[in-house]
Coordinates of C-alpha atoms in Angstrom, one line a residue:
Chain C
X5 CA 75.3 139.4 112.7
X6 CA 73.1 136.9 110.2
X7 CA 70.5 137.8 108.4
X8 CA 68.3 135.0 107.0
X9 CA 64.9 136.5 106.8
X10 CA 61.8 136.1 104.2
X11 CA 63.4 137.5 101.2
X12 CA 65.9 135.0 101.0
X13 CA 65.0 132.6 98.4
X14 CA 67.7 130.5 100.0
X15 CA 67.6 129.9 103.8
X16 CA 69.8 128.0 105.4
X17 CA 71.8 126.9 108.8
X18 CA 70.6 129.3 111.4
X19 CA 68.7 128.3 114.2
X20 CA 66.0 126.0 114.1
X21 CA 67.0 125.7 110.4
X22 CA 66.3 122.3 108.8
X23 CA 67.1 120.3 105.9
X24 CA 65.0 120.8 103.0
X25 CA 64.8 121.1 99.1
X26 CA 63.8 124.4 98.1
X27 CA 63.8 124.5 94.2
X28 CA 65.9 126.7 93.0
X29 CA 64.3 130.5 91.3
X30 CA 67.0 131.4 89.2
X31 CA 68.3 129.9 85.9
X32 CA 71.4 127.9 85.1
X33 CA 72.3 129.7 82.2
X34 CA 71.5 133.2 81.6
X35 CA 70.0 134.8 78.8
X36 CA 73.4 136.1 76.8
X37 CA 74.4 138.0 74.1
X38 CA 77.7 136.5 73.8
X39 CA 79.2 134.0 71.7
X40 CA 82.3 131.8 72.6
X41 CA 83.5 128.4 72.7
X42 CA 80.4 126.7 73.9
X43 CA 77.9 125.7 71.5
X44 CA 74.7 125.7 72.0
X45 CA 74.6 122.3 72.7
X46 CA 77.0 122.4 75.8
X47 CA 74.8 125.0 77.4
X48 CA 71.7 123.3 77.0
X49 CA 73.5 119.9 78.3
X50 CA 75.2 122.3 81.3
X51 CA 71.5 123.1 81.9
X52 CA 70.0 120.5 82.3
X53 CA 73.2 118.5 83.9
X54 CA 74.8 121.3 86.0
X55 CA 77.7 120.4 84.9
X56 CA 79.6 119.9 81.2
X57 CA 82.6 117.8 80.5
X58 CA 85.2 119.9 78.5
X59 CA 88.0 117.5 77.4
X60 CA 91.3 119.0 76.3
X61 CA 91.0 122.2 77.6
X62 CA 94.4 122.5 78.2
X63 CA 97.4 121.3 75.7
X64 CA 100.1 119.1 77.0
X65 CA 103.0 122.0 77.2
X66 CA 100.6 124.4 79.0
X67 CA 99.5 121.5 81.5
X68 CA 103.4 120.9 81.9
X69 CA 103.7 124.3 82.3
X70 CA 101.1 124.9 84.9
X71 CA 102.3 121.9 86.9
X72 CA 106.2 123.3 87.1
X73 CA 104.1 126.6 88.3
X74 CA 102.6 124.3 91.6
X75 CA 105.5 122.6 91.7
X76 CA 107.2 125.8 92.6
X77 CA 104.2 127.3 94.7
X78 CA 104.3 124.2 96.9
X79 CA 107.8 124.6 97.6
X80 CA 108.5 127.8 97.8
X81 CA 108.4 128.5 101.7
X82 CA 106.6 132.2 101.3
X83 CA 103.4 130.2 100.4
X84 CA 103.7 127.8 102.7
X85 CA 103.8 130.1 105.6
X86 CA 100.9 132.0 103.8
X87 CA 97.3 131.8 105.4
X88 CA 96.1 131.2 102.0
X89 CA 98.1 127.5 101.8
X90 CA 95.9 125.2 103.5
X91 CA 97.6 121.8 104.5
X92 CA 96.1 118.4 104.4
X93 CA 94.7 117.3 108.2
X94 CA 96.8 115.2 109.7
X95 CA 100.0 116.2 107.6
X96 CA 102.0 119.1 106.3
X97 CA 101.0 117.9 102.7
X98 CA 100.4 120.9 101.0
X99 CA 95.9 120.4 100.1
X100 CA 95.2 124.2 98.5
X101 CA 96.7 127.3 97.8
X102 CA 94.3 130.4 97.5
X103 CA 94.0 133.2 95.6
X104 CA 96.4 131.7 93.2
X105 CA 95.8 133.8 90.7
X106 CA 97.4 136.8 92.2
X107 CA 100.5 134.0 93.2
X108 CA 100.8 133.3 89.8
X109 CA 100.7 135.3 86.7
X110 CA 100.5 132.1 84.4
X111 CA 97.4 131.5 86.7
X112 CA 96.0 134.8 86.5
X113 CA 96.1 134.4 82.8
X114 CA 94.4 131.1 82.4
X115 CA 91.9 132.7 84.2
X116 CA 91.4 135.5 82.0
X117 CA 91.9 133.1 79.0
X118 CA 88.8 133.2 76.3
X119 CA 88.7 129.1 76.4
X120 CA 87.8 130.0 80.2
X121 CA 86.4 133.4 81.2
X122 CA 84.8 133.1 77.9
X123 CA 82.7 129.9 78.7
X124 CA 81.6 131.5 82.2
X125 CA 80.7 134.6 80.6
X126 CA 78.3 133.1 78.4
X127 CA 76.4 130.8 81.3
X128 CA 76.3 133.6 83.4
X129 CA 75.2 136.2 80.7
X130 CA 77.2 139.0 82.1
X131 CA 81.0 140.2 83.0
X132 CA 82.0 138.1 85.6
X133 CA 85.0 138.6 88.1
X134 CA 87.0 135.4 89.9
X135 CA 84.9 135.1 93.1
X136 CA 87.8 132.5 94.2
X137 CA 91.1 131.0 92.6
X138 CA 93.0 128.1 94.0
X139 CA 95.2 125.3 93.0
X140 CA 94.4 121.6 95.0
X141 CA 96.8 119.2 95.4
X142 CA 95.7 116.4 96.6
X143 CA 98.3 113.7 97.6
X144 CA 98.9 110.0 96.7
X145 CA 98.7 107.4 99.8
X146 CA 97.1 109.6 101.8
X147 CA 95.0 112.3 100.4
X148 CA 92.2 113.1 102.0
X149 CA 88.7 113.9 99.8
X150 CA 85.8 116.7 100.4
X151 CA 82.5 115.2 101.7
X152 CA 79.4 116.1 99.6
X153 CA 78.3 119.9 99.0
X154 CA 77.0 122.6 97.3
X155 CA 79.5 125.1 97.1
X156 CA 77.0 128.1 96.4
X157 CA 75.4 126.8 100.2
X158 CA 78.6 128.1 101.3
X159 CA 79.1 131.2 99.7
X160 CA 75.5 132.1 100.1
X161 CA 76.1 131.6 104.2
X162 CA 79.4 132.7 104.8
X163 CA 80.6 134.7 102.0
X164 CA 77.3 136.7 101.6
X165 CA 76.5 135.4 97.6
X166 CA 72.9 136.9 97.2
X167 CA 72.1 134.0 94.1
X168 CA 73.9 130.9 92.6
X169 CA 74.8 133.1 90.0
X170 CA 78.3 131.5 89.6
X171 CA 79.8 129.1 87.7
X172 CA 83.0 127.0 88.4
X173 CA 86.1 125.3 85.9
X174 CA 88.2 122.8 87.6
X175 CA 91.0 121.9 85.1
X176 CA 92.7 118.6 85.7
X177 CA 96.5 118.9 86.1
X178 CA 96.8 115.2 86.6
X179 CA 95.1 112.7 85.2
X180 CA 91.6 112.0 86.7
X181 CA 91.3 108.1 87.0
X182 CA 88.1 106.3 88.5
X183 CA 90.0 105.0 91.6
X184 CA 92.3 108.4 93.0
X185 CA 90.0 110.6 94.6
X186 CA 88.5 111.8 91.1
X187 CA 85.1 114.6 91.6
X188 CA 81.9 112.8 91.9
X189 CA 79.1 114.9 91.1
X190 CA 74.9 114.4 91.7
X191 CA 73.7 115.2 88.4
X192 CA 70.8 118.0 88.3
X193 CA 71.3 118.8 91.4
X194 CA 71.7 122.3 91.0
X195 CA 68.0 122.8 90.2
X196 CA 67.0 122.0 94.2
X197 CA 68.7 124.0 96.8
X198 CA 69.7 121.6 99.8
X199 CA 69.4 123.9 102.7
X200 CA 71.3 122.4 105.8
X201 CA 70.8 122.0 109.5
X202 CA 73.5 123.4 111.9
X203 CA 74.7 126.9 113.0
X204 CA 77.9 128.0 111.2
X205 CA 80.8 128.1 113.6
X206 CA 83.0 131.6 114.1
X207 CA 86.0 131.3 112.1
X208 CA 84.6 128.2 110.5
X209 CA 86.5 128.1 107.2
X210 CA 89.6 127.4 109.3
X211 CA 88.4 123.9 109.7
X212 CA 86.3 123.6 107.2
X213 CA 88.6 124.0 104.3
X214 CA 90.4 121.0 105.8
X215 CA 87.6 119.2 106.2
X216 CA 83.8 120.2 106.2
X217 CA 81.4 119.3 109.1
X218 CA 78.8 122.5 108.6
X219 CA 77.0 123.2 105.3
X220 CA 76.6 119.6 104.1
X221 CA 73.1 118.1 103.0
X222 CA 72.0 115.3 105.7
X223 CA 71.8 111.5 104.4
X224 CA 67.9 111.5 103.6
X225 CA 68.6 114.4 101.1
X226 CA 71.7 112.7 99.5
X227 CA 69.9 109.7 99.0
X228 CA 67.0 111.2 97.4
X229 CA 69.2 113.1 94.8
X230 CA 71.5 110.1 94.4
X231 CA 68.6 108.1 93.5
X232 CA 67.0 110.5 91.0
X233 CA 69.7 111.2 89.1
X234 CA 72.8 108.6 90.0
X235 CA 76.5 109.5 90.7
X236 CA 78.8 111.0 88.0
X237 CA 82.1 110.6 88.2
X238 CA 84.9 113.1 86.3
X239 CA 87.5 110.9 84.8
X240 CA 90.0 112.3 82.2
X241 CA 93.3 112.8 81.1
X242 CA 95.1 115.7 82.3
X243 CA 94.1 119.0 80.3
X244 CA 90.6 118.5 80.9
X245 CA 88.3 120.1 82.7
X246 CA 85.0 120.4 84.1
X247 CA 82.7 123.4 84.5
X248 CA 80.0 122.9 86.9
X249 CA 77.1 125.4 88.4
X250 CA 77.9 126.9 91.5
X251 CA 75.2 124.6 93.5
X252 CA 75.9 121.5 92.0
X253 CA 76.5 118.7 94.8
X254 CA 79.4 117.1 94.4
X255 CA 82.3 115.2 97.0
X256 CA 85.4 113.3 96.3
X257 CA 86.5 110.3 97.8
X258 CA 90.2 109.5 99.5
X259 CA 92.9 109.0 97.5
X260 CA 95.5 105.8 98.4
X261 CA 97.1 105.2 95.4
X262 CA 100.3 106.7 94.2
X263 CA 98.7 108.9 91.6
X264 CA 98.1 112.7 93.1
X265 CA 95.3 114.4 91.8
X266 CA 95.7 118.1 91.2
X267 CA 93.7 121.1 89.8
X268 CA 93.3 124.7 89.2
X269 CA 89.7 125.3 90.3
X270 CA 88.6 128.9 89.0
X271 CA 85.2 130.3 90.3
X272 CA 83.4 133.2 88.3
X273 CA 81.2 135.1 89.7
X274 CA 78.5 137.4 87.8
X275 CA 79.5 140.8 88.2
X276 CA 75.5 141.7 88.7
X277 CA 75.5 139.1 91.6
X278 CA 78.7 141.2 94.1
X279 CA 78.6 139.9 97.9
X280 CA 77.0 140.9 100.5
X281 CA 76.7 140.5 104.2
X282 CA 76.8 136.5 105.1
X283 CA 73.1 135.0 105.2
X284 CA 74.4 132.6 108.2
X285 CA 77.9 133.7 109.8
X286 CA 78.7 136.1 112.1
X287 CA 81.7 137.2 109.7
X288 CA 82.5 137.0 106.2
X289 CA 85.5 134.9 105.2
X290 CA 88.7 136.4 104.5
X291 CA 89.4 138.3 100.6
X292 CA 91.8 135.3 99.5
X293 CA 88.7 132.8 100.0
X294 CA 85.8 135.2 98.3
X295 CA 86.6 138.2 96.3
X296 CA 84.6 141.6 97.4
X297 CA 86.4 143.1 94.2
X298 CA 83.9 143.1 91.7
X299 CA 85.6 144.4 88.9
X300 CA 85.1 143.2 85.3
X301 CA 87.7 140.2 84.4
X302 CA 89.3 141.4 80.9
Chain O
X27 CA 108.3 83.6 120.0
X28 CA 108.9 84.7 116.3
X29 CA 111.0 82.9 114.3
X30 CA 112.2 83.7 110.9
X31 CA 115.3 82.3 109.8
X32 CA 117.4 81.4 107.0
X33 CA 115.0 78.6 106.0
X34 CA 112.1 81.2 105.5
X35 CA 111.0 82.2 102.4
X36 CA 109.5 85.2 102.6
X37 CA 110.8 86.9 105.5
X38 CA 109.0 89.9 106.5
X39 CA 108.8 92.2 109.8
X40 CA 110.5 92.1 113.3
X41 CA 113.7 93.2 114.2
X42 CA 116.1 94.9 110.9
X43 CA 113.1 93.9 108.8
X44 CA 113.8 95.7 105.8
X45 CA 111.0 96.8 103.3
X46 CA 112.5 94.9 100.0
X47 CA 110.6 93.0 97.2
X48 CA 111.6 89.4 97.5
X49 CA 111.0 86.9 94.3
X50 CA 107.9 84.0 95.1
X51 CA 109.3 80.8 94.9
X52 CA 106.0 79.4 95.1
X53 CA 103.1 78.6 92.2
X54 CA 100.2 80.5 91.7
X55 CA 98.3 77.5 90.0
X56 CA 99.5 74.3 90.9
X57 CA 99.5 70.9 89.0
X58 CA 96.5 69.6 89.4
X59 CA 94.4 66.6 88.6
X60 CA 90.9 68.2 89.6
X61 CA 88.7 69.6 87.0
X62 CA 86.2 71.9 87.7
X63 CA 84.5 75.2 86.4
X64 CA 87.2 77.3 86.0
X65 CA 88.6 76.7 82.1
X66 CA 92.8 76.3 81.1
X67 CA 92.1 80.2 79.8
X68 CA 91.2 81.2 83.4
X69 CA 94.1 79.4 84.8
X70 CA 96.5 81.1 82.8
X71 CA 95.2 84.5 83.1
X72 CA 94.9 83.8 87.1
X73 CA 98.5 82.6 86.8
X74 CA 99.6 85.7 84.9
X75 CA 97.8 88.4 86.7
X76 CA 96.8 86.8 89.7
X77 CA 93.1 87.4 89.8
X78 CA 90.3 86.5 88.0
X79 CA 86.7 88.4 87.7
X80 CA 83.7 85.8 88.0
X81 CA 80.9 87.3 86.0
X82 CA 77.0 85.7 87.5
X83 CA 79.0 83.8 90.1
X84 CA 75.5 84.1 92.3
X85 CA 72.4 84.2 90.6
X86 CA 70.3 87.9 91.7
X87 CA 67.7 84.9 94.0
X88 CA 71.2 84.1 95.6
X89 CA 72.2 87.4 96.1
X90 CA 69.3 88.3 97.8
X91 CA 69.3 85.1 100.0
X92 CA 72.7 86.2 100.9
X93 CA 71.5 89.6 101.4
X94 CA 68.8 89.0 103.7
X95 CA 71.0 86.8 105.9
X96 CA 73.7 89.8 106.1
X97 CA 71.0 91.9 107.5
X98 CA 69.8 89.4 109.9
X99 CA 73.4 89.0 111.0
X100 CA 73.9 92.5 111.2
X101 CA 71.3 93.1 113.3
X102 CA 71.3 89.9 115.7
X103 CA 72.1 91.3 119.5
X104 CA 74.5 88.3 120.3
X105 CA 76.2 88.3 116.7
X106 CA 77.0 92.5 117.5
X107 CA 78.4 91.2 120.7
X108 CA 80.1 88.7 119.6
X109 CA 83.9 89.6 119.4
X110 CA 84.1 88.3 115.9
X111 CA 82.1 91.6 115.1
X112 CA 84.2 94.3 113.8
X113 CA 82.9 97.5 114.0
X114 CA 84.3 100.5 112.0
X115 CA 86.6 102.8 113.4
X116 CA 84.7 106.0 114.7
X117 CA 81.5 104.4 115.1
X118 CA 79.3 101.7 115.9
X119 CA 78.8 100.1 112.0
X120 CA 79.6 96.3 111.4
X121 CA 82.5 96.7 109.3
X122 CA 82.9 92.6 109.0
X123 CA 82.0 89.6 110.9
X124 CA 84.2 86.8 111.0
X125 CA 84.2 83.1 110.9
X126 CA 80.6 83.5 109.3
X127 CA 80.3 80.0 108.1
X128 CA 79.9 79.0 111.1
X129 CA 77.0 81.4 112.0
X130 CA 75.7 81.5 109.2
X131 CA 74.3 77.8 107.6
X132 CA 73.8 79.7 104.2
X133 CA 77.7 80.7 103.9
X134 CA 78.7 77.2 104.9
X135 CA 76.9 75.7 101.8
X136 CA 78.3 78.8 99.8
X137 CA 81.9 78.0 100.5
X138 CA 81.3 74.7 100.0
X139 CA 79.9 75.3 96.1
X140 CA 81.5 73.5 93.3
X141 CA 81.7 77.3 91.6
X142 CA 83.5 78.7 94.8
X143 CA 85.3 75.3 96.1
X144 CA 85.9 73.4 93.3
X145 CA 87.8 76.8 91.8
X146 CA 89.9 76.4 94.7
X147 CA 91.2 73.3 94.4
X148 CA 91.8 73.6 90.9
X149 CA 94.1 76.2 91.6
X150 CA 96.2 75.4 94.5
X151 CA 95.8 71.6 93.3
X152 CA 94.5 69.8 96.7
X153 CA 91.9 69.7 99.1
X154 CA 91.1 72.7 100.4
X155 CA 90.0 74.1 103.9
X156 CA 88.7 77.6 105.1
X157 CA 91.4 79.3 106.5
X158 CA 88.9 82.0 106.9
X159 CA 85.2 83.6 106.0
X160 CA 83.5 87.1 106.3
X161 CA 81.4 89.1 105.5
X162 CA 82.5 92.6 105.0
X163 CA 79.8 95.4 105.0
X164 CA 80.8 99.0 104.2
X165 CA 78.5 101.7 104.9
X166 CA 77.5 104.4 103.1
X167 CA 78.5 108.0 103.5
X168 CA 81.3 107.3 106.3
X169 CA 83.0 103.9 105.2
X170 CA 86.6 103.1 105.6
X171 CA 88.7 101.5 103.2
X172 CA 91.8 99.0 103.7
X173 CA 94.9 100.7 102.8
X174 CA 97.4 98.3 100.8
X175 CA 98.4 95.2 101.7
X176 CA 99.0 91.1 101.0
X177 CA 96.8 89.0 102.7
X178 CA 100.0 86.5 102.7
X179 CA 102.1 88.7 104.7
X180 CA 99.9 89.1 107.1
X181 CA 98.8 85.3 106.9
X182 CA 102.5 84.4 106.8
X183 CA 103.5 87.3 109.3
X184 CA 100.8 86.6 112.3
X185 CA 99.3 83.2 111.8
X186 CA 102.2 81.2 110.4
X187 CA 101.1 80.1 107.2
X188 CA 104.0 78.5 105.2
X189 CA 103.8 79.5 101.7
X190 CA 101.1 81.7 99.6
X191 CA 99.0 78.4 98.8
X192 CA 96.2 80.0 99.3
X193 CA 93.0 81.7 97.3
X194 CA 90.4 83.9 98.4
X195 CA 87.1 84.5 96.7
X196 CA 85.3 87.3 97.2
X197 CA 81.7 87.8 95.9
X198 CA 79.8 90.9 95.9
X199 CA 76.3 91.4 97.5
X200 CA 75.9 95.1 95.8
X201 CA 76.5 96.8 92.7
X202 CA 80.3 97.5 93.1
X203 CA 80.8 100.4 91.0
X204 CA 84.2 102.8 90.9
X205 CA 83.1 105.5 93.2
X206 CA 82.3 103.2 96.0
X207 CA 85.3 101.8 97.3
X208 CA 85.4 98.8 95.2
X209 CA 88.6 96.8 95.8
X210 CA 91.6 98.3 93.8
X211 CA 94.5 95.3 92.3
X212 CA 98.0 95.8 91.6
X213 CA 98.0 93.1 88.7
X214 CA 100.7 90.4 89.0
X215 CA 102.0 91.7 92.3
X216 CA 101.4 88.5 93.8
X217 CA 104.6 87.2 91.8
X218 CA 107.0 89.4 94.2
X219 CA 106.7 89.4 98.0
X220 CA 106.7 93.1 99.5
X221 CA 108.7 91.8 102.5
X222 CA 107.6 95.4 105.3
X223 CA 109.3 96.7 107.7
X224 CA 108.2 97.4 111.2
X225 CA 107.5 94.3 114.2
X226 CA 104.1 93.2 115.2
X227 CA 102.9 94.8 118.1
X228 CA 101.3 92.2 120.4
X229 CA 97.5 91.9 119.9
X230 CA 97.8 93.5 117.0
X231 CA 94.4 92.4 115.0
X232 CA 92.2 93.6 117.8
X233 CA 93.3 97.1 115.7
X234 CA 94.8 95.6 112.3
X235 CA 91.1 94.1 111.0
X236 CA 89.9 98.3 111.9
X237 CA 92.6 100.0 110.0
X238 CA 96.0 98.1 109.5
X239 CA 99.0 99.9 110.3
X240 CA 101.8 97.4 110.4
X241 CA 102.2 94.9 107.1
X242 CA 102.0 97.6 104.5
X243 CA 104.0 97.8 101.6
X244 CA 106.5 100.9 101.7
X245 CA 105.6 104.0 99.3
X246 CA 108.5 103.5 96.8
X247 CA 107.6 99.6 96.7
X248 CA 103.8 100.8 96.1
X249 CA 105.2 102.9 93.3
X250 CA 107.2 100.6 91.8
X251 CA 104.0 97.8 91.4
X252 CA 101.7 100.2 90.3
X253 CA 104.3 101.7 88.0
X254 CA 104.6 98.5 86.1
X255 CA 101.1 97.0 85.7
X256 CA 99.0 99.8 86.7
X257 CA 95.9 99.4 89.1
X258 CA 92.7 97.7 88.1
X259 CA 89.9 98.2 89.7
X260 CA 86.7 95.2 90.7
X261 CA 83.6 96.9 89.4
X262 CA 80.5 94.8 88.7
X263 CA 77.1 94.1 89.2
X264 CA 76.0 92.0 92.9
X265 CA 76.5 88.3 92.6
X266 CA 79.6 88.6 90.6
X267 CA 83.0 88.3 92.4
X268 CA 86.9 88.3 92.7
X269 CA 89.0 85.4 92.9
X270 CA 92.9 86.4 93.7
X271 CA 96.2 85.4 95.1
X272 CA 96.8 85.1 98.5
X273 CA 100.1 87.4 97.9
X274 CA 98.1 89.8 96.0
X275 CA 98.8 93.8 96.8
X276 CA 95.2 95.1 97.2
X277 CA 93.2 97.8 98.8
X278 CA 90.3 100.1 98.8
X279 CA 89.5 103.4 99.0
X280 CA 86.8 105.2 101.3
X281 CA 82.7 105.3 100.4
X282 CA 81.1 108.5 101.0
X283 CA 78.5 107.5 98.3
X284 CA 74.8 106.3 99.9
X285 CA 75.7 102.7 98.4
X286 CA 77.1 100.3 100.7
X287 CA 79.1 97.9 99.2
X288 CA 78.8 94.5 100.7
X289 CA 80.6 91.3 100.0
X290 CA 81.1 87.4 101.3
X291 CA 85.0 87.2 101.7
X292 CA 86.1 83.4 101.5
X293 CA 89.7 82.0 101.4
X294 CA 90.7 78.7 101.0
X295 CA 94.6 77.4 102.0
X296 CA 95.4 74.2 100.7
X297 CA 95.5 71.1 102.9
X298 CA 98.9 70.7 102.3
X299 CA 100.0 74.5 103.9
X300 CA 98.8 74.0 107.7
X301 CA 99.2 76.7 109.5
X302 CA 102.5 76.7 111.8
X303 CA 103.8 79.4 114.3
X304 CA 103.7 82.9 113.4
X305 CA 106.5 83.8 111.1
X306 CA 106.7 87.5 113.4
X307 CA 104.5 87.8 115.9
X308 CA 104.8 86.8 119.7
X309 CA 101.1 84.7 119.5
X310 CA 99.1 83.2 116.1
X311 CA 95.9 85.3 115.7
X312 CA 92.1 83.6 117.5
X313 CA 90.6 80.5 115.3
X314 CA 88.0 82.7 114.0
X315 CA 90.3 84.9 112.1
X316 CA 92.8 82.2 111.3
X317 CA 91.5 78.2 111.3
X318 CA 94.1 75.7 112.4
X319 CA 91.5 73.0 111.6
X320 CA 92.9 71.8 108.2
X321 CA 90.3 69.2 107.7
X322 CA 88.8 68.9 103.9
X323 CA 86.1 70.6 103.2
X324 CA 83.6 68.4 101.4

């Protein structure tokens, strides 16, 4: 069952769906009555952006901590037989665990951390909840990248996320260099919605979170925002992070070199924004790859 | 009929071939007599790292020139048929077209340049000839990298060329920035060679010139370069370009970006390093990917 009818400011896949710009009716950040570790500065620059660089998020020992922490998740062969470890195609290279935070205490409390939850709380003017939690390693030699996307174009299709209401930190475990597969993002995009083309497949996060084929804006639409507004790319040492809005376009090349590239990517959600039924699947996704638990973060 | 015996240098491939890094016996900058654009500074950096960026090699009229003649050549019915046409792997793109020099009047004069020739023979210190020309166009959105390699182990390998007297120039026809597969270095590689393991299947650069398999450097080699002096990376503006080592450890990543990057690819092998028999291969590669015509070029 889809639903994708005139009250959706957001339409997209579905049949005889096309690719379009749609501005976008809701804000970046939200009017908020709490204070934290963004200035206002960073919000109005996440604003008008989508997307704020947040260096040294992380301290040296707690970055060493959190990669013994994958280190151990990748190897331990409970989560590799898991549903929620995803491998890379083509290999048995560990590419993401899910739902980490309930893998891993010392992830479950990074997520809950002030320097974190705190930030999202504050763009998103509300309690939020973690919409999704996972852990990406991606390999030297041979690690394959994510084509360009919205992730909220997603969520809004197949996990049933009524606004982009959501805000995401991916903290850098490894150093981020220009040339191993480091996040490119299309600045200010997040203030069009790029609906796509293309029905979404049953079961279609099976595939597509080894490697995406529905729910990614065509070439015409790339170029136009590529040419606004150029390419950013997130370089920095490890302990940095980025926080970006949920439909910010972004992709990451391959990754040859001998340098992985690995993250803790943490997706907040607005409590006043829960799921519901998918706009354009048959299904919603599993629990592990968008929360229905709506409950307050604290 | 391979042959590589005791009196070979740089022995690389067929049967026991062992992946090991073997010390160059050979220059990088040989004693020369000629004079020309590049200055003693260049020389010695060239010699030390074995590349060399040219800032404003072409002037942006040249580029364009250049430019326009790529897309004429792209698009010419009997050059896409022509079997010196590569397309990319997957689809029907002109990744490169070989041995453009002589279909193009435009590159002929280009190779011929004082600023690309007469850098040649100041570094390998004689006449030079073209042991080969392309031009190597990678798409936007979907285009494939070259994973890492030496140009003189393949050279060596497949077409029998003696000893890494040889320099290729490589000059950009777009904007090369760091997210679109810009060519990645391992600085001062050259001065080892990454002998690899594995033989050469027969025919092999009807698939090697898509997506080289064979005449790759082992991970733990890879490693060990890059641990040492790092990777740089050739970013610049159109009409600047590359000159480096034929035993140089290169490769590029992937595109997904809207900006193709585009480049003339010229290598010069000095007049006194003919090309023999293949080092490890059954047959030397066609004339148009590998000249046995060792006639000056004037």
């Amino acid at each position: 069952m889809t639903r994708s009818g005139t009250s959706d400011l957001y339409p997209t896949r579905g049949a005889g769906a096309a690719a379009t710009l749609i501005p976008r009716e809701h804000p970046t950040v939200w009017p908020s009555a709490y204070t934290g570790p963004a200035s206002d500065g960073d919000l109005v620059m996440h604003d008008c952006n989508g997307y704020l660089k947040l260096p040294d998020l992380l301290t040296a020992g707690e970055v060493a901590d959190h990669w013994d922490e994958l280190g151990r998740l990748c190897t331990d062969p409970r989560v590799r037989a898991d549903e929620r470890t995803i491998v890379e195609p083509g290999s048995e290279d560990v590419r993401s665990i899910f739902e980490v935070h309930r893998l891993s205490d010392a992830v479950a409390e990074l997520a809950r951390d002030p320097r974190v939850a705190g930030r999202a709380r504050q763009v998103l003017g509300s309690e939020v909840y973690l919409h999704q939690s996972r852990i990406n390693y991606m390999p030297g030699f041979d690690g394959k990248g994510f084509y360009w996307h919205s992730d909220f174009e997603t969520w809004h299709a197949e996990d049933g996320m009524p606004t982009p209401r959501a805000v995401s930190i991916s903290i850098a475990l490894t150093d981020n260099h220009a040339y191993n597969g480091g996040l490119m993002v299309l600045p200010s995009s997040h203030r069009v919605f790029a609906s796509c083309a293309g029905e979404t497949p049953d079961g279609h996060h099976e595939e597509s979170l080894r490697s995406q084929q529905v729910g990614t804006p065509d070439r015409d639409t790339l170029r136009a925002l590529t040419h606004r507004h150029g390419i950013d790319q997130f370089t920095g040492p490890a302990g940095s992070a980025l926080m970006f809005d949920s439909n910010l376009v972004h992709g990451s090349g391959n990754n040859i070199t001998p340098h992985p590239r690995s993250n803790i990517f943490l997706v907040f959600n607005s409590v006043e924004n829960p799921l519901d039924e998918p706009y354009a699947a048959g299904r919603p996704r599993p629990e592990w790859v968008a929360s229905r638990d709506a409950t307050p973060l604290r």
